[in-house]
Amino acid sequence: MTHITDSKMIEKFCDHQLPSCPVCMETLGTYGGPSSLPCGHNGCLHCLQQLQAHKFDPVCPLCRTPFDAELNLGPNLDLKDILEKLQSSSSLFVGAARGANIYKGDAYKHKDDQQSYYDQVSSLSSRSLKTDGSIHVGCVVPTSGIVEADNKSFTIFGDSTPVVNAQNLARGALAIFSRILRPSAGSQDSQSGGRSLNNQDLGMDTWSDVRPTAPPLESCSREDAMVLRSILDSEPPQWVPDSACTECMQCNARFQVLTRGRHHCRFCGGIFCRACSKGKCLLPMKFREREPQRVCDTCYEKLEPLQDFLIQCVSNAAQIAIHDVTDLTCIRGWVNNPLGTSMEEEIYKATNILRMYSKIGRLKPEQSIPEAILQGAKGLAILTVAKVGMMLTYKLGTGLIIARREDGNWSPPVAIATCGLGWGLQVGGELIDLIIVLRSQSAVKTFSKAHLSIGAGLSVSAGPLGRLAEADLHVGNGGAATSYSYSCCQGAFVGVSFEGNVMRARMDTNAQFYGDVYLSPEDILFGLITLPRAAAPLYSALHDLFVSRGLL
């Protein structure tokens, strides 16, 4: 018989539980059994697998030590045996109180219409007793004796052997087969807080209700805000000398020639191997760096929550355009460089070319781009290409592509590069300022990926003036698309040729400008990225070109 004078004292006495999982905070091994990380900390197998699946660089939830995202986690059988022995050496506190009344009975029994034998095959650390139409999770307590606390006593059972009958055996067999057929299913008895279930619920697959689907969300407490503030106020560190370390400061792997070199973390100044410092992100304002820098895995975890803020404040895209004069007073605008080294330079070249075409449209309308073609333009590719050779010509250049969205606004620019060959009756060398009009959204998508363009062109140039007209077919992973090319040429060149070009996006240049190494060209052209402040001269030139033709 069990006498309970205060049900709240049971919870107070049962504070000392078995080890808990740091992710779900339930008893260790509740979901899938116990599992261990390389750092030595333990957790539920399913919880750690979910943590591993939802993180690009998963870390231990306790010590924040990174572990491989491809690590094949499995149950720790030795730890499982230890937990089972601890569970078997503990006795069950069984009791139920109706208000202040004491439950009385001649002997402890498993009632056939109340107690489920399902707990016999459960992997939980405590057993459950059905009373008053509900099941309450028991607490692990010493195996014998009377515990006194605050002058209130608890009589503890020494014998908790269940009664074996046909109904309980049938229920147990059904539960065993259910677990075999559904190995991912688990029992709900591990939920804390004394949650009640009906007998019908015990045979149902309720694992989806209690399984942790992701690590706990980080709170937005005042302490977290202070931590983020301290990171933003960080000063550039003093780098550790190369001679001070012969092994990685994270994985302790020794540095070797060619196969494992030294890499400094730009945020903490430590020395790490390539595998432990593969992340790149923007640094706080005091570092005065506008491009993503290499950092170690630990620093990457610290800086990741601040990246959206730093992109809006620190990145090159958020700065004011310095070089925005394209008239004859600026030598930079006389000749466009065919090999731009940054997005800022590509924006300046594109602005200069657009303003030149706006001027041509005002002075010589017959030589401008036809209004019918500009009217339906879904995007523009603007490049400067150098072309030289005789019979067989070589082409090389850089530029950008910009798309027109459904609301009529222009997208942020994407840096691109091109190279190609031409064959035909041609000779000379020239510098080509090229505008490619993209007539459909599929053409814009094709241009945003690596693709091959095939076409024919006629080119005549002498001195600072020249004309070239081309019609191209672009073929790539995004499909095939037609486009029209118009250009102004400088140099000495004449000929008719068949052209073949390869064009691709410059991922490194885009990452250096926008501050996000994970942005793809499609994200920039068709995503929800805000218009970069540094591209203001480009948007102004686009507006002038279309307004001068009455197309807006």
XYZ file of C-alpha atoms in Angstrom:
552
model
C 0.000 0.000 0.000
C 1.179 3.513 -0.777
C 0.258 6.492 1.385
C 0.629 9.952 -0.151
C -0.060 13.050 1.925
C 1.032 15.699 -0.572
C 1.393 14.999 -4.317
C 3.568 18.083 -4.827
C 6.214 16.629 -2.539
C 6.739 13.799 -5.020
C 7.813 16.218 -7.733
C 10.055 18.037 -5.273
C 11.663 14.806 -4.134
C 12.156 13.539 -7.705
C 14.327 16.446 -8.847
C 17.276 14.074 -9.118
C 16.692 12.301 -12.439
C 18.795 10.317 -14.880
C 21.034 12.273 -17.309
C 19.044 14.394 -19.766
C 19.495 15.197 -23.453
C 20.788 18.783 -23.996
C 18.500 19.224 -27.044
C 15.067 17.939 -25.987
C 15.766 18.110 -22.211
C 14.164 14.674 -21.777
C 15.796 11.614 -20.224
C 18.944 10.664 -22.130
C 18.129 8.094 -24.792
C 14.396 8.783 -24.909
C 14.408 9.281 -28.676
C 16.344 6.551 -30.455
C 18.639 5.646 -27.570
C 21.756 7.439 -26.304
C 24.423 8.608 -28.748
C 27.826 10.250 -28.257
C 29.592 13.036 -30.155
C 33.353 13.122 -30.843
C 33.759 15.754 -28.108
C 32.454 13.286 -25.509
C 29.019 14.776 -24.808
C 25.891 12.671 -25.157
C 22.325 13.146 -26.372
C 19.377 11.323 -27.874
C 20.246 9.771 -31.235
C 17.280 11.295 -33.085
C 17.869 14.719 -31.509
C 21.516 14.785 -32.599
C 20.564 13.586 -36.085
C 18.040 16.419 -36.379
C 20.673 18.877 -35.161
C 23.084 17.503 -37.764
C 20.526 17.758 -40.574
C 19.457 21.346 -39.846
C 22.948 22.862 -39.562
C 25.495 23.489 -42.324
C 28.284 23.222 -39.736
C 26.755 21.366 -36.766
C 28.252 21.920 -33.329
C 27.852 20.250 -29.953
C 24.938 21.919 -28.090
C 26.998 21.987 -24.871
C 30.606 22.875 -25.703
C 29.992 24.263 -29.253
C 32.687 21.980 -30.695
C 32.005 21.435 -34.434
C 31.558 17.926 -35.803
C 31.295 16.612 -39.348
C 27.903 17.076 -41.007
C 28.421 13.677 -42.698
C 29.249 11.888 -39.427
C 27.354 8.599 -39.194
C 25.792 8.863 -35.747
C 24.688 5.664 -34.046
C 23.551 4.460 -30.632
C 26.123 4.137 -27.848
C 25.435 0.570 -26.695
C 27.765 0.733 -23.690
C 26.048 3.861 -22.413
C 22.676 2.253 -23.071
C 23.609 -0.731 -20.869
C 24.710 1.609 -18.077
C 21.434 3.534 -18.235
C 19.425 0.309 -18.156
C 21.294 -0.829 -15.047
C 20.618 2.517 -13.380
C 16.959 2.214 -14.255
C 16.678 -1.332 -12.943
C 18.348 -0.373 -9.659
C 15.795 2.370 -9.041
C 12.290 1.747 -7.729
C 9.054 3.339 -8.785
C 7.138 5.858 -6.763
C 3.516 4.968 -7.468
C 0.720 7.078 -6.129
C -2.329 9.029 -6.960
C -4.315 11.417 -4.845
C -7.820 12.677 -5.233
C -7.549 16.161 -3.778
C -6.561 15.695 -0.133
C -7.957 12.128 0.141
C -5.682 9.089 0.484
C -5.989 6.297 -1.998
C -6.609 3.098 -0.066
C -6.346 -0.505 -1.185
C -5.492 -3.872 0.252
C -2.726 -4.569 -2.209
C -1.027 -3.033 -5.245
C -2.658 -4.390 -8.401
C -2.565 -3.828 -12.127
C -6.248 -3.538 -13.024
C -7.059 -5.184 -16.299
C -9.239 -2.308 -17.460
C -6.775 0.393 -16.420
C -3.078 -0.600 -16.586
C -1.448 -1.029 -19.986
C 1.330 -3.504 -20.356
C 2.841 -1.238 -23.006
C 5.338 0.143 -20.479
C 7.017 -3.284 -20.296
C 8.533 -2.802 -23.758
C 9.156 0.930 -23.439
C 12.739 2.221 -23.316
C 11.894 4.952 -20.843
C 13.471 5.353 -17.443
C 10.226 5.179 -15.425
C 6.990 3.206 -15.441
C 3.424 4.476 -15.590
C 0.374 3.611 -13.523
C -3.215 4.069 -14.711
C -5.413 5.738 -12.121
C -8.578 7.837 -12.413
C -8.664 7.444 -16.201
C -5.152 8.830 -16.834
C -1.510 7.748 -16.798
C 1.051 9.720 -14.767
C 4.785 9.520 -15.248
C 6.533 8.115 -12.223
C 9.754 9.366 -10.569
C 12.914 7.403 -9.796
C 13.569 7.215 -6.052
C 15.536 4.990 -3.626
C 14.430 1.364 -3.534
C 13.410 1.111 0.098
C 12.741 3.009 3.259
C 10.577 5.941 4.275
C 11.498 9.438 3.125
C 10.655 12.348 5.388
C 10.532 15.934 4.189
C 8.820 18.898 5.794
C 7.156 16.544 8.310
C 5.330 14.687 5.522
C 6.066 11.029 4.868
C 5.952 8.771 1.826
C 5.752 4.993 2.050
C 7.723 3.445 -0.816
C 7.010 0.126 -2.483
C 9.704 -2.490 -2.603
C 7.820 -4.830 -4.948
C 6.522 -3.429 -8.232
C 6.171 -6.702 -10.159
C 3.288 -6.408 -12.662
C 0.507 -8.943 -12.795
C 0.778 -11.128 -15.894
C -2.462 -12.023 -17.618
C -3.691 -12.757 -21.133
C -4.820 -9.213 -21.834
C -1.497 -7.678 -20.771
C 0.462 -10.241 -22.782
C -1.603 -9.476 -25.887
C -1.040 -5.753 -25.465
C 2.677 -6.281 -24.984
C 2.975 -8.424 -28.110
C 1.066 -5.819 -30.121
C 3.405 -3.086 -28.879
C 6.505 -5.132 -29.763
C 5.299 -5.769 -33.324
C 4.413 -2.094 -33.669
C 7.950 -1.092 -32.715
C 9.427 -3.613 -35.177
C 7.286 -2.388 -38.048
C 7.868 1.274 -37.130
C 11.411 1.497 -35.737
C 11.288 5.302 -35.653
C 8.277 5.341 -33.367
C 8.683 6.096 -29.699
C 6.588 6.213 -26.582
C 4.984 9.323 -25.194
C 5.638 8.273 -21.627
C 8.857 10.304 -21.638
C 7.049 13.637 -21.754
C 7.456 15.610 -18.570
C 4.785 17.445 -16.647
C 2.561 14.396 -16.050
C 0.783 14.525 -19.422
C -2.298 12.310 -19.515
C -3.167 9.887 -22.297
C -6.098 7.631 -22.993
C -5.768 3.902 -23.514
C -6.527 4.422 -27.193
C -3.508 6.706 -27.559
C -1.072 4.037 -26.425
C -1.458 2.071 -29.629
C -1.108 5.088 -31.925
C 1.983 6.437 -33.625
C 2.387 9.666 -31.685
C 6.108 9.994 -32.243
C 5.587 12.877 -34.682
C 4.021 14.932 -31.871
C 6.984 14.743 -29.546
C 10.006 14.249 -31.780
C 12.262 17.322 -31.818
C 12.340 18.600 -35.402
C 15.060 21.233 -34.931
C 17.377 22.606 -32.258
C 15.738 25.032 -29.802
C 15.456 28.551 -31.151
C 17.814 31.076 -29.679
C 16.055 33.475 -27.358
C 16.127 37.200 -27.875
C 16.896 38.044 -24.290
C 18.789 41.060 -23.084
C 21.858 38.894 -22.494
C 21.840 37.793 -26.147
C 21.559 41.396 -27.282
C 24.552 42.301 -25.120
C 26.572 39.454 -26.649
C 25.750 40.617 -30.184
C 26.621 44.164 -29.214
C 29.994 43.051 -27.879
C 30.686 41.261 -31.181
C 29.841 44.406 -33.162
C 32.231 46.408 -30.966
C 35.096 43.935 -31.472
C 38.522 45.309 -32.389
C 40.842 43.740 -34.993
C 43.005 41.119 -33.230
C 46.757 40.630 -33.202
C 47.407 37.661 -35.469
C 49.200 34.658 -34.030
C 52.646 34.237 -35.695
C 53.006 31.234 -37.979
C 55.926 29.982 -35.887
C 53.721 29.789 -32.777
C 51.641 26.858 -34.049
C 52.585 23.607 -35.705
C 49.035 22.233 -35.663
C 45.484 23.489 -36.159
C 44.103 25.284 -33.102
C 40.746 23.494 -33.515
C 41.251 19.930 -34.779
C 44.918 19.646 -33.647
C 45.953 18.284 -37.066
C 49.603 18.978 -37.880
C 50.326 21.363 -40.743
C 51.918 19.829 -43.831
C 53.325 21.174 -47.055
C 50.702 21.512 -49.810
C 48.143 19.191 -48.184
C 47.364 21.141 -44.984
C 48.478 24.759 -44.880
C 48.033 27.532 -42.328
C 45.096 29.931 -42.514
C 44.528 32.852 -40.145
C 41.043 33.593 -38.876
C 40.412 37.271 -39.632
C 38.185 37.667 -36.567
C 40.136 35.986 -33.740
C 43.632 35.891 -35.307
C 44.157 32.178 -34.646
C 45.754 29.683 -37.037
C 43.619 26.895 -38.479
C 43.695 24.350 -41.267
C 41.592 24.769 -44.373
C 38.892 22.366 -43.180
C 38.400 24.338 -39.951
C 38.304 27.766 -41.629
C 36.287 27.262 -44.804
C 33.611 29.841 -43.949
C 33.604 33.453 -45.152
C 31.526 36.298 -43.753
C 31.533 40.039 -43.224
C 33.321 41.431 -40.167
C 32.193 44.222 -37.793
C 32.663 47.870 -38.725
C 35.933 48.428 -36.853
C 37.708 45.885 -39.065
C 37.157 48.178 -42.097
C 36.628 45.235 -44.451
C 33.832 45.427 -47.032
C 34.278 41.948 -48.496
C 33.656 38.545 -46.841
C 36.735 37.326 -44.979
C 37.926 33.844 -44.021
C 37.088 32.929 -40.415
C 37.289 29.774 -38.319
C 34.194 27.665 -37.688
C 33.739 28.958 -34.135
C 33.878 32.613 -35.209
C 31.551 31.854 -38.116
C 28.914 30.652 -35.641
C 29.288 33.914 -33.712
C 29.097 36.177 -36.770
C 26.346 34.373 -38.677
C 23.413 36.044 -36.813
C 24.844 39.482 -37.695
C 25.322 38.957 -41.426
C 22.027 40.501 -42.558
C 22.799 43.625 -40.547
C 26.393 43.835 -41.791
C 25.298 43.377 -45.420
C 23.112 46.468 -45.085
C 25.877 48.515 -43.444
C 29.340 47.239 -44.372
C 29.160 45.570 -47.798
C 30.297 47.271 -50.998
C 26.703 47.266 -52.238
C 25.667 49.533 -49.345
C 28.257 52.245 -50.093
C 27.811 55.407 -52.132
C 29.188 55.208 -55.684
C 32.411 57.248 -55.804
C 33.067 57.248 -59.552
C 29.845 58.535 -61.097
C 31.075 61.093 -63.671
C 31.063 59.818 -67.261
C 31.510 62.990 -69.320
C 34.671 64.158 -71.078
C 36.001 65.834 -67.915
C 36.866 62.380 -66.550
C 39.573 60.410 -68.357
C 38.135 57.208 -66.900
C 35.140 57.575 -69.200
C 37.097 57.926 -72.448
C 37.896 54.226 -72.866
C 36.210 51.373 -71.027
C 38.427 48.661 -69.582
C 37.469 45.266 -71.093
C 38.650 43.411 -67.976
C 36.874 44.895 -64.982
C 38.189 43.751 -61.607
C 35.177 44.626 -59.425
C 31.436 45.158 -59.574
C 31.937 48.881 -58.983
C 34.003 49.066 -62.173
C 31.389 47.091 -64.093
C 28.669 49.474 -62.890
C 30.715 52.456 -64.060
C 31.321 50.881 -67.498
C 27.640 49.997 -67.936
C 26.608 53.516 -66.908
C 29.042 55.013 -69.403
C 27.781 52.774 -72.237
C 24.113 53.511 -71.507
C 24.697 57.255 -71.443
C 26.593 56.971 -74.731
C 23.619 55.195 -76.322
C 21.253 57.810 -74.916
C 23.371 60.478 -76.591
C 23.387 58.573 -79.901
C 19.618 58.220 -79.725
C 19.215 61.971 -79.408
C 21.724 62.913 -82.131
C 21.270 60.068 -84.651
C 17.997 58.230 -84.058
C 18.582 55.979 -87.089
C 21.678 54.484 -85.405
C 20.061 53.819 -82.043
C 18.467 50.605 -80.784
C 14.953 50.254 -82.280
C 12.153 51.156 -79.907
C 10.277 47.940 -80.702
C 13.180 45.899 -79.331
C 13.672 48.019 -76.226
C 9.941 48.078 -75.543
C 9.760 44.352 -74.815
C 13.152 44.016 -73.150
C 13.126 41.739 -70.088
C 16.791 42.322 -69.395
C 20.032 43.822 -70.644
C 23.579 42.478 -70.773
C 26.153 45.267 -70.997
C 29.778 44.351 -71.733
C 33.072 45.711 -73.000
C 34.947 43.170 -75.151
C 38.410 43.283 -76.746
C 38.658 41.568 -80.138
C 41.854 41.006 -82.134
C 43.121 38.692 -84.883
C 43.173 37.922 -88.589
C 40.807 35.310 -90.019
C 40.718 33.717 -86.577
C 39.897 36.286 -83.895
C 39.940 36.116 -80.106
C 37.465 37.872 -77.806
C 37.666 38.557 -74.082
C 35.649 40.880 -71.870
C 33.542 41.473 -68.760
C 30.295 43.226 -67.934
C 27.008 42.767 -66.103
C 23.446 41.601 -66.625
C 20.345 43.231 -65.191
C 16.719 42.037 -65.356
C 13.428 43.872 -65.444
C 10.989 42.611 -62.842
C 7.237 42.281 -63.146
C 6.633 45.545 -61.290
C 8.709 47.440 -63.862
C 11.729 48.003 -61.615
C 15.232 46.815 -62.435
C 16.951 44.082 -60.458
C 20.387 44.282 -58.820
C 23.201 43.627 -61.322
C 25.095 40.361 -61.759
C 28.734 40.432 -62.928
C 29.502 38.248 -65.956
C 32.527 37.405 -68.115
C 32.845 36.192 -71.705
C 35.474 34.761 -74.022
C 35.194 33.433 -77.540
C 36.508 32.804 -81.026
C 35.485 34.106 -84.424
C 36.219 32.839 -87.911
C 35.726 34.561 -91.246
C 36.993 37.257 -93.555
C 38.226 39.643 -90.884
C 41.346 41.419 -89.754
C 42.362 44.002 -87.144
C 41.701 44.815 -83.516
C 38.922 46.709 -81.767
C 37.314 47.489 -78.428
C 33.561 46.803 -78.424
C 31.007 48.382 -76.073
C 28.166 45.908 -76.333
C 24.488 45.931 -75.316
C 22.615 42.630 -75.610
C 18.827 42.990 -75.449
C 17.137 39.991 -73.801
C 13.576 39.635 -75.037
C 12.230 37.059 -72.600
C 12.614 35.922 -69.029
C 13.977 32.579 -70.235
C 16.753 34.479 -72.016
C 17.608 36.250 -68.768
C 17.745 32.910 -66.934
C 19.973 31.478 -69.666
C 22.346 34.417 -69.345
C 22.491 33.999 -65.568
C 24.074 30.555 -66.033
C 27.107 29.343 -67.954
C 26.129 29.061 -71.613
C 27.371 29.057 -75.192
C 26.302 31.646 -77.757
C 26.524 31.127 -81.514
C 25.885 33.860 -84.060
C 27.006 35.920 -86.995
C 28.120 39.532 -87.161
C 29.294 42.352 -89.352
C 31.897 44.768 -87.996
C 33.422 47.918 -89.433
C 35.497 50.307 -87.307
C 38.099 52.951 -88.009
C 39.503 55.141 -85.257
C 37.183 56.079 -82.383
C 33.943 55.220 -84.251
C 32.553 51.976 -85.588
C 29.438 49.814 -85.768
C 28.764 46.148 -85.200
C 25.450 44.322 -85.460
C 24.931 40.721 -84.352
C 22.144 38.190 -83.965
C 22.905 35.390 -81.511
C 21.411 32.147 -80.240
C 22.323 31.351 -76.641
C 22.245 27.722 -75.492
C 22.802 26.582 -71.896
C 21.325 24.716 -68.936
C 18.536 27.288 -68.756
C 17.446 26.488 -72.326
C 17.890 28.272 -75.633
C 17.126 31.951 -76.171
C 17.548 34.500 -78.922
C 18.931 37.976 -78.372
C 19.964 41.068 -80.295
C 23.359 42.709 -79.898
C 24.248 46.335 -80.601
C 27.624 47.902 -80.145
C 29.931 50.819 -80.719
C 33.503 49.975 -81.664
C 36.866 51.704 -81.353
C 39.932 50.571 -83.299
C 40.804 49.349 -86.788
C 38.819 46.294 -87.808
C 36.778 45.056 -90.757
C 35.211 41.709 -91.506
C 32.296 39.305 -91.535
C 32.483 36.332 -89.198
C 30.788 33.499 -87.383
C 31.143 33.884 -83.639
C 31.191 31.473 -80.736
C 31.317 32.714 -77.157
C 31.175 31.245 -73.672
C 29.592 33.392 -70.992
C 29.308 32.782 -67.245
C 28.562 34.625 -64.017
C 31.475 35.818 -61.853
C 30.539 34.331 -58.490
C 33.538 35.748 -56.607
C 32.887 39.277 -57.870
C 29.213 39.056 -56.896
C 30.097 37.769 -53.414
C 32.627 40.551 -52.865
C 30.057 43.168 -53.830
C 26.966 41.880 -51.996
C 28.804 40.412 -48.999
C 27.066 37.022 -49.224
C 29.029 34.072 -50.620
C 25.871 31.940 -50.923
C 23.987 34.216 -53.345
C 23.323 32.721 -56.770
C 22.717 34.781 -59.937
C 19.039 33.795 -59.912
C 18.708 34.960 -56.303
C 20.060 38.358 -57.326
C 18.005 38.766 -60.505
C 14.703 37.263 -59.365
C 14.939 37.309 -55.567
C 13.927 39.895 -53.000
C 17.329 41.523 -52.588
C 17.126 45.266 -52.072
C 18.591 47.496 -54.763
C 22.253 48.262 -53.988
C 23.075 51.836 -53.136
C 26.315 51.615 -55.118
C 24.360 50.979 -58.352
C 22.430 54.278 -58.234
C 24.268 55.732 -61.309
C 23.324 52.621 -63.313
C 19.616 52.953 -62.514
C 19.747 56.643 -63.366
C 21.292 55.870 -66.775
C 18.664 53.178 -67.462
C 15.911 55.640 -66.624
C 17.365 58.268 -68.957
C 17.739 55.761 -71.829
C 14.143 54.587 -71.694
C 12.638 57.997 -70.925
C 14.445 59.583 -73.887
C 12.740 56.997 -76.124
C 9.361 57.449 -74.454
C 9.306 53.853 -73.217
C 8.500 54.541 -69.550
